PDB file of C-alpha atoms in Angstrom:
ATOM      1  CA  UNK A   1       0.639  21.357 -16.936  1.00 39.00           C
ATOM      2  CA  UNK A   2       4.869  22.100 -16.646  1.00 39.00           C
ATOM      3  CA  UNK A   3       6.906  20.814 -18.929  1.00 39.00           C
ATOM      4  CA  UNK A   4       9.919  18.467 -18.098  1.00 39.00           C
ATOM      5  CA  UNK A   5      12.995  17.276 -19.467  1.00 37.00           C
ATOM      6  CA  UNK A   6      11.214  15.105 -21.698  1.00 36.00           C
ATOM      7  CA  UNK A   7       8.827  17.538 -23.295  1.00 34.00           C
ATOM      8  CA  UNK A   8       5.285  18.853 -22.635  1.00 37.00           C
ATOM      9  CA  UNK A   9       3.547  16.257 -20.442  1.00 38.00           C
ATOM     10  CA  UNK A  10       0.250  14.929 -22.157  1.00 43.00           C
ATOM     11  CA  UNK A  11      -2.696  14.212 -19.568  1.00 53.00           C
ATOM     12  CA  UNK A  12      -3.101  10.381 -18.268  1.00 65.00           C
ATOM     13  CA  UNK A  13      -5.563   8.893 -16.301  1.00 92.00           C
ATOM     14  CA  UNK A  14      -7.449  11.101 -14.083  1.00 96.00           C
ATOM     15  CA  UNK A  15      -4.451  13.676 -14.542  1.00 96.00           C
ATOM     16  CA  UNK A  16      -6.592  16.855 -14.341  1.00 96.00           C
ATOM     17  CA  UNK A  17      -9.868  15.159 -13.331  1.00 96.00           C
ATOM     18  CA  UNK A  18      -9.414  17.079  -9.371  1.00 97.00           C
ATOM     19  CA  UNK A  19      -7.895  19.791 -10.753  1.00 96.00           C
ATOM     20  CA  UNK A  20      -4.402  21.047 -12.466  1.00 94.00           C
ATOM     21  CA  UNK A  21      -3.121  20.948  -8.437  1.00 94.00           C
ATOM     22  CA  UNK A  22      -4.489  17.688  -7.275  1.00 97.00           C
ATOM     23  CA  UNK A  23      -2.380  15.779  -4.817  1.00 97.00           C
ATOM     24  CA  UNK A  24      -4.339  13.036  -3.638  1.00 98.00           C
ATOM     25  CA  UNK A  25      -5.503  11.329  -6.926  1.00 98.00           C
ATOM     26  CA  UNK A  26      -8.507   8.854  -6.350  1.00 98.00           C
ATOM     27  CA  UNK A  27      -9.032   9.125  -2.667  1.00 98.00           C
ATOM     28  CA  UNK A  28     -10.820  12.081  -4.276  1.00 98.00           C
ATOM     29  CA  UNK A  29     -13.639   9.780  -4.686  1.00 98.00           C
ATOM     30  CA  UNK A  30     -13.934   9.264  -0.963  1.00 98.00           C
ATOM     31  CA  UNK A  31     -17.085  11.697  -1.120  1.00 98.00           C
ATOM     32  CA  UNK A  32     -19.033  11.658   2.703  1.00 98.00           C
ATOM     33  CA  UNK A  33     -21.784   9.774   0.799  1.00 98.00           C
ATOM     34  CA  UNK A  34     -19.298   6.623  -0.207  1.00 97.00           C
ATOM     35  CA  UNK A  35     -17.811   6.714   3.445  1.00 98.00           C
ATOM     36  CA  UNK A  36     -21.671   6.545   4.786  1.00 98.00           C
ATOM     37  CA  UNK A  37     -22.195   3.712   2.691  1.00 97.00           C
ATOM     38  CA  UNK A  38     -19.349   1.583   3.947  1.00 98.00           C
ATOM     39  CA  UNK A  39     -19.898   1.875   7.205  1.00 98.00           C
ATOM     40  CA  UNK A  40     -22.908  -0.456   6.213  1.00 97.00           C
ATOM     41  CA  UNK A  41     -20.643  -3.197   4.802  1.00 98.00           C
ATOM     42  CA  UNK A  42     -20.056  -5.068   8.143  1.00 98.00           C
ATOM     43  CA  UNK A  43     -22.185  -7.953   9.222  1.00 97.00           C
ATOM     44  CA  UNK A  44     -20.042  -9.669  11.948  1.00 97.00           C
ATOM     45  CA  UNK A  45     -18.061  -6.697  13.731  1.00 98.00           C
ATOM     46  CA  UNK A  46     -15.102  -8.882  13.814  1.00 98.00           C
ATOM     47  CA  UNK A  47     -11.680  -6.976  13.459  1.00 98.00           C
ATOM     48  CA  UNK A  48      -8.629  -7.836  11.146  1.00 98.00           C
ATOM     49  CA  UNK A  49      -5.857  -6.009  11.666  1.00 98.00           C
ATOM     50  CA  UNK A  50      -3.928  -5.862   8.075  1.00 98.00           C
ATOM     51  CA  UNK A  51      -0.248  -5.326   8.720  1.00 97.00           C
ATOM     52  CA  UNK A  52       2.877  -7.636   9.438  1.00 94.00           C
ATOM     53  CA  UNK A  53       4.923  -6.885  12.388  1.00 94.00           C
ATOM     54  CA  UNK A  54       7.717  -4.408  12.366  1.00 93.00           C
ATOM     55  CA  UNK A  55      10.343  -5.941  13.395  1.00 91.00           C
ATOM     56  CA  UNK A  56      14.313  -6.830  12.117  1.00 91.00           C
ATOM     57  CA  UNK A  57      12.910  -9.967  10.308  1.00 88.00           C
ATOM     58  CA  UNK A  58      10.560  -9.826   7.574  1.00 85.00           C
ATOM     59  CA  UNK A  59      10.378  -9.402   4.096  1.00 89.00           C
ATOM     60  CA  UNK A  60      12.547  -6.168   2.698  1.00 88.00           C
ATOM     61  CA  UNK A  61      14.922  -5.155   0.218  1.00 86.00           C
ATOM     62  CA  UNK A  62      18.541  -4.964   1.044  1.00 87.00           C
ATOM     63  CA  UNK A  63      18.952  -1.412   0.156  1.00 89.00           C
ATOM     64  CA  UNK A  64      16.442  -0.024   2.661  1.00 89.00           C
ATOM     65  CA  UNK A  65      17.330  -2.722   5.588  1.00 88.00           C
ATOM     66  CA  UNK A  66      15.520  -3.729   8.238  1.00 91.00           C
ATOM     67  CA  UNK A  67      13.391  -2.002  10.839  1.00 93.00           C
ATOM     68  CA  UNK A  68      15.550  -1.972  13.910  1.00 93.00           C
ATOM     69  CA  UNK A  69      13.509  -0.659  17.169  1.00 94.00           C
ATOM     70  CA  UNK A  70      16.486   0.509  19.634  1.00 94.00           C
ATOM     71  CA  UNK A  71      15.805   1.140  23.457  1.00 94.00           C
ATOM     72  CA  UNK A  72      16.860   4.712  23.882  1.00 93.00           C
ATOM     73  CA  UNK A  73      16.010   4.600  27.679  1.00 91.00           C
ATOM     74  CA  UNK A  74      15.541   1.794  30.256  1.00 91.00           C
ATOM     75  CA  UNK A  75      15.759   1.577  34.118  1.00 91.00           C
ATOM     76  CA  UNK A  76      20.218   2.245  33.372  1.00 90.00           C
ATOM     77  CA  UNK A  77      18.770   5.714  32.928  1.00 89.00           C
ATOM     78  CA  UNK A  78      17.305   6.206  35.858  1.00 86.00           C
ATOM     79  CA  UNK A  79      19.625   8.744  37.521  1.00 87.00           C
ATOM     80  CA  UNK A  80      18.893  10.700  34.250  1.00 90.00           C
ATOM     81  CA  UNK A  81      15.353  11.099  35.599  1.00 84.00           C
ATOM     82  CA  UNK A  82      16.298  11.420  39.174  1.00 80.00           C
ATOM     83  CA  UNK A  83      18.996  14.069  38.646  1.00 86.00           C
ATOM     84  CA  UNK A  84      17.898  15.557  35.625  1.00 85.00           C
ATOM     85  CA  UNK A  85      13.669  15.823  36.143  1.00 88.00           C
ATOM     86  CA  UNK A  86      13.707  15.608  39.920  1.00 86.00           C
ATOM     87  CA  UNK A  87      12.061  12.117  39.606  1.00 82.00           C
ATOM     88  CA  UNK A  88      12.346  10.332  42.885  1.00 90.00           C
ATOM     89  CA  UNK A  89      14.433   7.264  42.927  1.00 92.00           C
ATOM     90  CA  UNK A  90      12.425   3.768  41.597  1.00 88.00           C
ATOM     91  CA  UNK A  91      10.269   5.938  39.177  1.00 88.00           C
ATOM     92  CA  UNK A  92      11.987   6.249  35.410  1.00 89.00           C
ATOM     93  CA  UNK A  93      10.634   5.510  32.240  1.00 90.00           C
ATOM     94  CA  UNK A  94      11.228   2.706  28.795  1.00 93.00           C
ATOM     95  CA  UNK A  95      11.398   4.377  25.965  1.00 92.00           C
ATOM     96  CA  UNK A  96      12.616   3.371  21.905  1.00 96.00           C
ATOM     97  CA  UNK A  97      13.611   4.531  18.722  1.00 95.00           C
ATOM     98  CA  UNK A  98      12.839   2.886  15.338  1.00 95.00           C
ATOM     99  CA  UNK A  99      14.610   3.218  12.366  1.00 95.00           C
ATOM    100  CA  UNK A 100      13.293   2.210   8.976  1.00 94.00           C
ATOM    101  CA  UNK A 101      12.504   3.142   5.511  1.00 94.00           C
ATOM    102  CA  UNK A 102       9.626   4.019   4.588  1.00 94.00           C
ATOM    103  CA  UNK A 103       9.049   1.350   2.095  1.00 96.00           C
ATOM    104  CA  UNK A 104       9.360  -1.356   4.443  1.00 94.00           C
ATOM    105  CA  UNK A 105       7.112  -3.717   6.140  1.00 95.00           C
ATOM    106  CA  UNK A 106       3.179  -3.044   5.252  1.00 97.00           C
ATOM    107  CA  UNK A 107       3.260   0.866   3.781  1.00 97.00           C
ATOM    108  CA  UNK A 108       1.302   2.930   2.026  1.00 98.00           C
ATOM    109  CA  UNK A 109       3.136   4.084  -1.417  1.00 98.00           C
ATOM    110  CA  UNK A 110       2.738   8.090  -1.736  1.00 98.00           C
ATOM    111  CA  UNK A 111       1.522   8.861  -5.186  1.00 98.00           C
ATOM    112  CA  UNK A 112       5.262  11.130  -5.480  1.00 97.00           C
ATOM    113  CA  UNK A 113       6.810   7.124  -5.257  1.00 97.00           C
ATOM    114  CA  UNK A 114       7.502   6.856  -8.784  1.00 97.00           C
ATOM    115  CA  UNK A 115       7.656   9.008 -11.975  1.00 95.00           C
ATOM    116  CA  UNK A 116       7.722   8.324 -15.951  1.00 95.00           C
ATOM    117  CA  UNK A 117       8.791  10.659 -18.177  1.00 94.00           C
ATOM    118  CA  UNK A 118       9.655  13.303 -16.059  1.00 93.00           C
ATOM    119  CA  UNK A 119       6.299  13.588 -14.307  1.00 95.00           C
ATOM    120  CA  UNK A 120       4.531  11.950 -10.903  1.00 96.00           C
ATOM    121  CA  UNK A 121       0.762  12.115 -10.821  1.00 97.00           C
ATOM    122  CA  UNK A 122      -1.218  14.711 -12.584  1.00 96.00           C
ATOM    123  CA  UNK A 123       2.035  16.441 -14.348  1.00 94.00           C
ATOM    124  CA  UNK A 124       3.769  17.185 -11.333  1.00 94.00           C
ATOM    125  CA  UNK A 125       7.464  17.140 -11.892  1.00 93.00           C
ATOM    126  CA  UNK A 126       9.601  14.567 -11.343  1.00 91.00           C
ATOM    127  CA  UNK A 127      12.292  16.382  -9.591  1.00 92.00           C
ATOM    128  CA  UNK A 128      10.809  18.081  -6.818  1.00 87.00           C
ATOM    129  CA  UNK A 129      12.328  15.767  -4.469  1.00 90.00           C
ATOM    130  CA  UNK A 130      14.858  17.320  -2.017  1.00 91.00           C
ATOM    131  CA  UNK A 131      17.172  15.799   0.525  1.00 91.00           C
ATOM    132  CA  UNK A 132      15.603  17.418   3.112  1.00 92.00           C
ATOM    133  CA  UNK A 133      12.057  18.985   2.334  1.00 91.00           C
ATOM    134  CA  UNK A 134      11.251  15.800   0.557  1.00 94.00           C
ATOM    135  CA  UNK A 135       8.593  16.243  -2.099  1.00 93.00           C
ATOM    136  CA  UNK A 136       7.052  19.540  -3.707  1.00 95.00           C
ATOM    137  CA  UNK A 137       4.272  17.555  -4.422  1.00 95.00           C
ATOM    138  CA  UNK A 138       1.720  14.473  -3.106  1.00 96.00           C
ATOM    139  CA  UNK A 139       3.621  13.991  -0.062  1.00 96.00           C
ATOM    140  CA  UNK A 140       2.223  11.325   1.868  1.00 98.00           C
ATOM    141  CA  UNK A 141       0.347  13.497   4.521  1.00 97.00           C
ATOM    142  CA  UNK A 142      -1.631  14.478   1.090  1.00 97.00           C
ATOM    143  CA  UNK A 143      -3.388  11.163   1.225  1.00 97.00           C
ATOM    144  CA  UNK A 144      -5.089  11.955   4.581  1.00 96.00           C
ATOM    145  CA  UNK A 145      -7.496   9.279   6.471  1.00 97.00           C
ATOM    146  CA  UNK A 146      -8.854   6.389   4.081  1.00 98.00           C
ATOM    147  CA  UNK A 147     -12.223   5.132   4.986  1.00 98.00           C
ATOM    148  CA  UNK A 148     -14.264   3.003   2.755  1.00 98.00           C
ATOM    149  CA  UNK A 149     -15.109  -0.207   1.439  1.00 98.00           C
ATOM    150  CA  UNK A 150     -12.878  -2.885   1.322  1.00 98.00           C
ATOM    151  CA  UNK A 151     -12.796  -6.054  -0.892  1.00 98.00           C
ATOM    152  CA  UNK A 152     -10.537  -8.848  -1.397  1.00 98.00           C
ATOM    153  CA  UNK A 153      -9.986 -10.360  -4.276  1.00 98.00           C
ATOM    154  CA  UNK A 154      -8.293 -13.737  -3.248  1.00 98.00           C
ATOM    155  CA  UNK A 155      -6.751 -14.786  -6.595  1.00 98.00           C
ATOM    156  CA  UNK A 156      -4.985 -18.021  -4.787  1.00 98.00           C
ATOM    157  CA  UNK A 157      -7.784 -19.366  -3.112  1.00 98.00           C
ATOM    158  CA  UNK A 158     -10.016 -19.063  -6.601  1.00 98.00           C
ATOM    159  CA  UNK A 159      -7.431 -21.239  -8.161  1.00 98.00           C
ATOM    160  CA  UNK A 160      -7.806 -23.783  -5.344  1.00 98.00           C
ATOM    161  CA  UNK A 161      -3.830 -23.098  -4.504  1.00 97.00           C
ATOM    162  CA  UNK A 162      -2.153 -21.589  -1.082  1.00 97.00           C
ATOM    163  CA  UNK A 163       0.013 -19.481  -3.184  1.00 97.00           C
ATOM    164  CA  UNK A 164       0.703 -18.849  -6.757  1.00 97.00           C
ATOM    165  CA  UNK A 165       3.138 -19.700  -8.282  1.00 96.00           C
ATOM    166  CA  UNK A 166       6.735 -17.172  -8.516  1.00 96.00           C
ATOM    167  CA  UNK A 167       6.020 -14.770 -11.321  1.00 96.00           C
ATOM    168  CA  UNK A 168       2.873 -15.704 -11.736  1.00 97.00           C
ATOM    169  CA  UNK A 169       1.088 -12.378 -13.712  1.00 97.00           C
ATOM    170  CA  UNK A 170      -2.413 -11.940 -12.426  1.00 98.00           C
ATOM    171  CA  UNK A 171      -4.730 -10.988 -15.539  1.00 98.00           C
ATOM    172  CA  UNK A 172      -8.191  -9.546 -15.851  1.00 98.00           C
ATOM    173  CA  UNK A 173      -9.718 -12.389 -16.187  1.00 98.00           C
ATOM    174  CA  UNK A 174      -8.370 -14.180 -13.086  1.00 98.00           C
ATOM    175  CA  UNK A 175      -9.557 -11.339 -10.725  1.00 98.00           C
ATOM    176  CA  UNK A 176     -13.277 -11.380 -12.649  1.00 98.00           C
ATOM    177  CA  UNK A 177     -13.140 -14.887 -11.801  1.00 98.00           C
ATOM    178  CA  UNK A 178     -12.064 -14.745  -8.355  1.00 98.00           C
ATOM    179  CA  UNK A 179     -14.597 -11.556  -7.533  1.00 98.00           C
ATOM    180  CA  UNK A 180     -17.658 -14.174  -9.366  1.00 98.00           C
ATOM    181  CA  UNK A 181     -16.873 -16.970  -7.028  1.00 98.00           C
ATOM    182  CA  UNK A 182     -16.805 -14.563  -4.192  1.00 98.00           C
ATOM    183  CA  UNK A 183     -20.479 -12.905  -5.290  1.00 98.00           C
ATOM    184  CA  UNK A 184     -18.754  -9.572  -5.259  1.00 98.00           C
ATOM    185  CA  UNK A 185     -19.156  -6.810  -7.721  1.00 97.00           C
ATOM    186  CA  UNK A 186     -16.385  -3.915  -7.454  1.00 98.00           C
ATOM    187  CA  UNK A 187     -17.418  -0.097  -6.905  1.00 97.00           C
ATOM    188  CA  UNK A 188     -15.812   3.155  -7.611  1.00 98.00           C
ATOM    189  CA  UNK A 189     -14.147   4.156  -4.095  1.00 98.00           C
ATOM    190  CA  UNK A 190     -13.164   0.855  -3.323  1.00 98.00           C
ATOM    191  CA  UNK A 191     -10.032  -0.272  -1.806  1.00 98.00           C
ATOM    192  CA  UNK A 192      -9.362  -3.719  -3.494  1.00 98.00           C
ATOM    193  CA  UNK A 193      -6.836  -5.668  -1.695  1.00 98.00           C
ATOM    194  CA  UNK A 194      -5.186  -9.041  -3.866  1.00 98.00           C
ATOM    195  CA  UNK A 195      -4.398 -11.942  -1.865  1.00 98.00           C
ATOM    196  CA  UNK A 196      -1.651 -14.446  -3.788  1.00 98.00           C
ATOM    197  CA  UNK A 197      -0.355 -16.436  -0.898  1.00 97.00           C
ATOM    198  CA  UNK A 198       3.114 -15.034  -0.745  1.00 96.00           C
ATOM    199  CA  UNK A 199       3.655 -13.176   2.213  1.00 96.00           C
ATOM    200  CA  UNK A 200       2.411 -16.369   3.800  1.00 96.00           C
ATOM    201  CA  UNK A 201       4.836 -18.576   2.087  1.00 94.00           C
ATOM    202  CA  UNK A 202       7.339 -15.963   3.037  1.00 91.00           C
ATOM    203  CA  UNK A 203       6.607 -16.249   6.914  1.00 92.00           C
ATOM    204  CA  UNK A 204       6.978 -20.289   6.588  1.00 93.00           C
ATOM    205  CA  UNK A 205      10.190 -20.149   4.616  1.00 92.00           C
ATOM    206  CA  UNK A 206      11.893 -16.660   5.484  1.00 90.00           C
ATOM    207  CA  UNK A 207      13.094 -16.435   1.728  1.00 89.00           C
ATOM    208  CA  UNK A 208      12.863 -13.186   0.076  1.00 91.00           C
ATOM    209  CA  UNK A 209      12.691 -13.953  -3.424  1.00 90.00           C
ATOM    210  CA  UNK A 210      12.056 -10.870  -6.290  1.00 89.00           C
ATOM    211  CA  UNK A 211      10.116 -13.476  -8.561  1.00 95.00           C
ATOM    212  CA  UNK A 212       6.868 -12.599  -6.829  1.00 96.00           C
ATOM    213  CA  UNK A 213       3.059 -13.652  -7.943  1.00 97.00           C
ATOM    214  CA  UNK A 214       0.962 -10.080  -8.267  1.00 98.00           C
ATOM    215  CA  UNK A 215      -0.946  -7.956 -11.195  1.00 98.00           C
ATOM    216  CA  UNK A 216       0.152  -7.879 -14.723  1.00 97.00           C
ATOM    217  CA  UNK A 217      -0.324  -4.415 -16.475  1.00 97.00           C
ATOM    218  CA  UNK A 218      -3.645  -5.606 -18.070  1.00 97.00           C
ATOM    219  CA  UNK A 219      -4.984  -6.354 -14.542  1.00 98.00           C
ATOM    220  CA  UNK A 220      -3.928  -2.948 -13.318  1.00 97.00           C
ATOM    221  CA  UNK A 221      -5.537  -1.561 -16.183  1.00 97.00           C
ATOM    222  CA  UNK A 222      -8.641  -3.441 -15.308  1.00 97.00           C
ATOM    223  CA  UNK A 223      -8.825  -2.064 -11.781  1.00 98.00           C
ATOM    224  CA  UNK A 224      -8.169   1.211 -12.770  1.00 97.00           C
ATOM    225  CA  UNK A 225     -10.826   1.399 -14.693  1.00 96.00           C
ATOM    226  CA  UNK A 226     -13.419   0.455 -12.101  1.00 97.00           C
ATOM    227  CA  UNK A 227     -12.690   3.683 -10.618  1.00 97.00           C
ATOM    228  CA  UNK A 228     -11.279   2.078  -7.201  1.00 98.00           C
ATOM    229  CA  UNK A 229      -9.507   4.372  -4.892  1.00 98.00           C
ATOM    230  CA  UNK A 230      -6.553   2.086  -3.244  1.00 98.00           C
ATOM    231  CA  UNK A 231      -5.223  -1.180  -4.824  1.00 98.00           C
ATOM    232  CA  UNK A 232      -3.082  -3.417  -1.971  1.00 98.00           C
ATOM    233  CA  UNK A 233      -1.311  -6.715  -1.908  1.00 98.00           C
ATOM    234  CA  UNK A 234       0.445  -9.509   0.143  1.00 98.00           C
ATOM    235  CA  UNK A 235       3.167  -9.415  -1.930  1.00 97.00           C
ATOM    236  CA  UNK A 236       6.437  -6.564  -2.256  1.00 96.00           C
ATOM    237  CA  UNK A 237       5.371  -4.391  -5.084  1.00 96.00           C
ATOM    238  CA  UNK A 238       1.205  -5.187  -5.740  1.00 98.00           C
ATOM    239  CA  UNK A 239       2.744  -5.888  -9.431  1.00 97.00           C
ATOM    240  CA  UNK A 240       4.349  -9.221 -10.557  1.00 97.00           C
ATOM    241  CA  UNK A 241       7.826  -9.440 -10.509  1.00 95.00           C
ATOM    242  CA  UNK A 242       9.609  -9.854 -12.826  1.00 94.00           C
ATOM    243  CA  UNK A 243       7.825  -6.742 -14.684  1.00 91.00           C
ATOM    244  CA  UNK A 244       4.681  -7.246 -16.653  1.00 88.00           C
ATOM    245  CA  UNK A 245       5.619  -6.984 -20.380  1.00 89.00           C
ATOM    246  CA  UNK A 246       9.158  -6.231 -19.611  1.00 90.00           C
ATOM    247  CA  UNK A 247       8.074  -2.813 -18.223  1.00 91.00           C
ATOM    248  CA  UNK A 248      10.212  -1.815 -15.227  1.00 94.00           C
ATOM    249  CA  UNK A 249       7.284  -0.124 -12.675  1.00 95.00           C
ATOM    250  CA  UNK A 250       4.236  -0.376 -15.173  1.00 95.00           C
ATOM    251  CA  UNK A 251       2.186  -1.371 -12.770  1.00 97.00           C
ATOM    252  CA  UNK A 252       3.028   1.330 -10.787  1.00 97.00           C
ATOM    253  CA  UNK A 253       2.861   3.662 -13.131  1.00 97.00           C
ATOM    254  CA  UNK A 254      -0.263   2.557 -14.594  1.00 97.00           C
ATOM    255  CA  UNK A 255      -2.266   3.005 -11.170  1.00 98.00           C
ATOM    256  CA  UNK A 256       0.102   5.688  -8.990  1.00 97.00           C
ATOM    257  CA  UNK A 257       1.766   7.484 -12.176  1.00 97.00           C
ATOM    258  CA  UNK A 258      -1.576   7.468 -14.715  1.00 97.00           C
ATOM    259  CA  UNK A 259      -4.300   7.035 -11.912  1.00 97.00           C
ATOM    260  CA  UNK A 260      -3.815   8.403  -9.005  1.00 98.00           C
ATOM    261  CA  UNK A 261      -4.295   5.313  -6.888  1.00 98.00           C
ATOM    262  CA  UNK A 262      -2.695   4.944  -3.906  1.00 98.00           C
ATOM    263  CA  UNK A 263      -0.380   1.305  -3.647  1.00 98.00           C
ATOM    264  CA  UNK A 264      -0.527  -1.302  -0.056  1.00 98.00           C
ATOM    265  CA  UNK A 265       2.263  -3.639  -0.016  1.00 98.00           C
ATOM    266  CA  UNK A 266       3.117  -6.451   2.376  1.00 98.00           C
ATOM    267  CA  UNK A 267      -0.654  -7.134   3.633  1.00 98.00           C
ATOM    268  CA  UNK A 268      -1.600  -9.258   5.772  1.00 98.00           C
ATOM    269  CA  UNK A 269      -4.473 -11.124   4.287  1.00 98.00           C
ATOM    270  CA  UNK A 270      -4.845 -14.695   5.431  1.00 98.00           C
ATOM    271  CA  UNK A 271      -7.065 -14.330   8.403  1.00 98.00           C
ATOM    272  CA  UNK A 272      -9.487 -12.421   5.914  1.00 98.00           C
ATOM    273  CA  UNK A 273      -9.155 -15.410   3.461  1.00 98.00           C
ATOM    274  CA  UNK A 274      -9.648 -17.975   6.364  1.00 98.00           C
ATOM    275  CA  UNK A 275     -12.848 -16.658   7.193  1.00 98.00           C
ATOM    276  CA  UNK A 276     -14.026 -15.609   3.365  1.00 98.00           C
ATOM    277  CA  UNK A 277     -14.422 -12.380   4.443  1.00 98.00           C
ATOM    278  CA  UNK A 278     -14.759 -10.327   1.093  1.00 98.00           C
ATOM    279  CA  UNK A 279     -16.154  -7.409   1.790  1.00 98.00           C
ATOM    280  CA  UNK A 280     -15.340  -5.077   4.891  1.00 98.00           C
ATOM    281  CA  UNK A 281     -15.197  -1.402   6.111  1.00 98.00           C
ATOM    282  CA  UNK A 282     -11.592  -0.981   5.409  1.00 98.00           C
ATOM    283  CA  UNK A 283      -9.689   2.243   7.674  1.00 98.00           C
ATOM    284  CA  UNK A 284      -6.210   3.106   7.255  1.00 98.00           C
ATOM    285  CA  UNK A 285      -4.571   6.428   7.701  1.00 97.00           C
ATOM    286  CA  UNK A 286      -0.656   6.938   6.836  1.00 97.00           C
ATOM    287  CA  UNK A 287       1.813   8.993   9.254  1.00 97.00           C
ATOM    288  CA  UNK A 288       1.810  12.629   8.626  1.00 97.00           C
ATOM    289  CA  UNK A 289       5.320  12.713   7.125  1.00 96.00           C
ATOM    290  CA  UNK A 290       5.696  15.873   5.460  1.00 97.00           C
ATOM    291  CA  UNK A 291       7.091  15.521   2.098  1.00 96.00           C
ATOM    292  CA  UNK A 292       7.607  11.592   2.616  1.00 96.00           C
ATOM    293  CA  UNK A 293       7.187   8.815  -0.755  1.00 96.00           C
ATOM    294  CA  UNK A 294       5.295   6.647   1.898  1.00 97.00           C
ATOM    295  CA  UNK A 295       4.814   5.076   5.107  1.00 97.00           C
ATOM    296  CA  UNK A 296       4.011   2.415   7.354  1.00 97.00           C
ATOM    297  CA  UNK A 297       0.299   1.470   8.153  1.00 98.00           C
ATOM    298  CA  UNK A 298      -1.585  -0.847  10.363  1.00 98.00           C
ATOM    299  CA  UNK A 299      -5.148  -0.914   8.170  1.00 98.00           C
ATOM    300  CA  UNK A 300      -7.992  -2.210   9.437  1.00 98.00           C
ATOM    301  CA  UNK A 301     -10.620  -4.268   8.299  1.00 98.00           C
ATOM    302  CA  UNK A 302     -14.062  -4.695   9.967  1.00 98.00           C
ATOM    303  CA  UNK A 303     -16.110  -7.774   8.367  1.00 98.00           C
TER     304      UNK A 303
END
């Protein structure tokens, strides 16, 4: 390990469990064997696609704005074909350009998102983050495709609600409870996905409100220690807001920082919930953004 600012850094998690270089934490555990066995979760073949829309509404934080997808050519172009590409007249073609952060809409968290005491996962420092290389280390196109099994753990629905309530912490206990009703047992590999209602409640009432239902640190402990490989939510940050013990990003530290596990945000879960579909083969694969904290997904479940 380096040292930082902050002195030596002392190994958490599964820091040093892949290796002193590791850069892709516990999708490590994806072995060919676990993606084999996935692929015989399925019983109905029916597809779920897992993602909100991108578009200029929707849930985001006012520092990274909204998408916005701009036409950069349409049929007032056309002489730009004609004249430029020797396109004959009538022929041209619609093109667009989006701009958005990468934290916005339903993304995939790079495990370089966040850092505690000087360090990201496994050691690696905190401040090799440039304005323009991006970062030294467990850049986004680290994580690679993500094939396995998917569960979800639909903490609202266990509790008989259609949300829970703002701020509501998630503990142990409730996603035990909710994974016992559902007659599912968690595996290492796994990506879990928590369903509390509020990205739902968000699409009714087009509120964006920072006192969001999601884990408390003792449930991210919980998950991390089953050994899963992604942890995703319906909600803006997987973790409750406000923090979990007064700790500002403990639950991402806990599972990005300490683990190695890769964070969903802003899933779409309420068709999976509709038809009590618990267990899937879940597929996702982020854009190949070199150096990038995260990125937008579309992942799919087959149940």
């Amino acid at each position: 390990m380096t040292e930082t600012q902050t002195g030596p850094m002392v190994r958490e998690g599964n820091w040093g469990r892949w290796g002193e270089q590791d850069e892709r934490g516990a999708l490590n555990l994806l072995t060919p064997e676990r993606v084999l066995a996935a692929l015989q979760t399925p019983r109905t073949g029916k597809l779920y696609s897992l993602s909100m829309p991108i578009e200029r509404t929707g849930p985001h934080l006012d520092y990274r704005g909204a998408p916005q997808r701009l036409t950069l050519t349409n049929h007032s172009d056309e002489s730009m074909f004609v004249n430029g590409f020797g396109g004959r007249v009538g022929v041209g073609a619609n093109e667009d350009i989006v701009v958005m952060g990468t934290h916005t809409a339903t993304h995939m968290d790079a495990l370089c998102h966040v850092y505690a005491d000087g360090a990201t996962y496994n050691g690696h420092p905190h401040d090799g983050m440039s304005s323009y290389g991006g970062a030294a280390y467990s850049g986004i196109e680290k994580a690679g495709t993500i094939v396995t099994r998917g569960v979800l753990i639909d903490v609202a629905a266990a509790k008989g609600l259609p949300h829970l309530d703002f701020g509501y912490a998630i503990t142990a206990d409730d996603l035990q409870t909710a994974l016992k009703q559902q007659g599912v047992e968690l595996r290492p590999g796994d990506a879990v996905l928590i369903r509390t209602g509020w990205l739902e409640l968000f699409m009714e009432t087009d509120e964006m409100r920072l006192d969001q239902p999601g884990l408390s640190l003792e449930a991210a402990r919980f998950l991390g220690e089953q050994d899963v490989a992604v942890v995703g939510a319906d909600n803006t940050s997987v973790e409750v807001q406000p923090w979990s013990e007064g700790e500002f990003l403990g639950g991402h530290i806990e599972l990005l920082v300490k683990r190695g596990i890769h964070l969903i945000e802003h899933l779409s879960l309420a068709e999976l919930s509709a038809d009590n579909c618990y267990q899937f083969l879940f597929a996702t694969a982020p854009l190949r953004i070199v150096g990038a904290t995260g990125s937008p997904v579309n992942p799919i479940a087959v149940g």
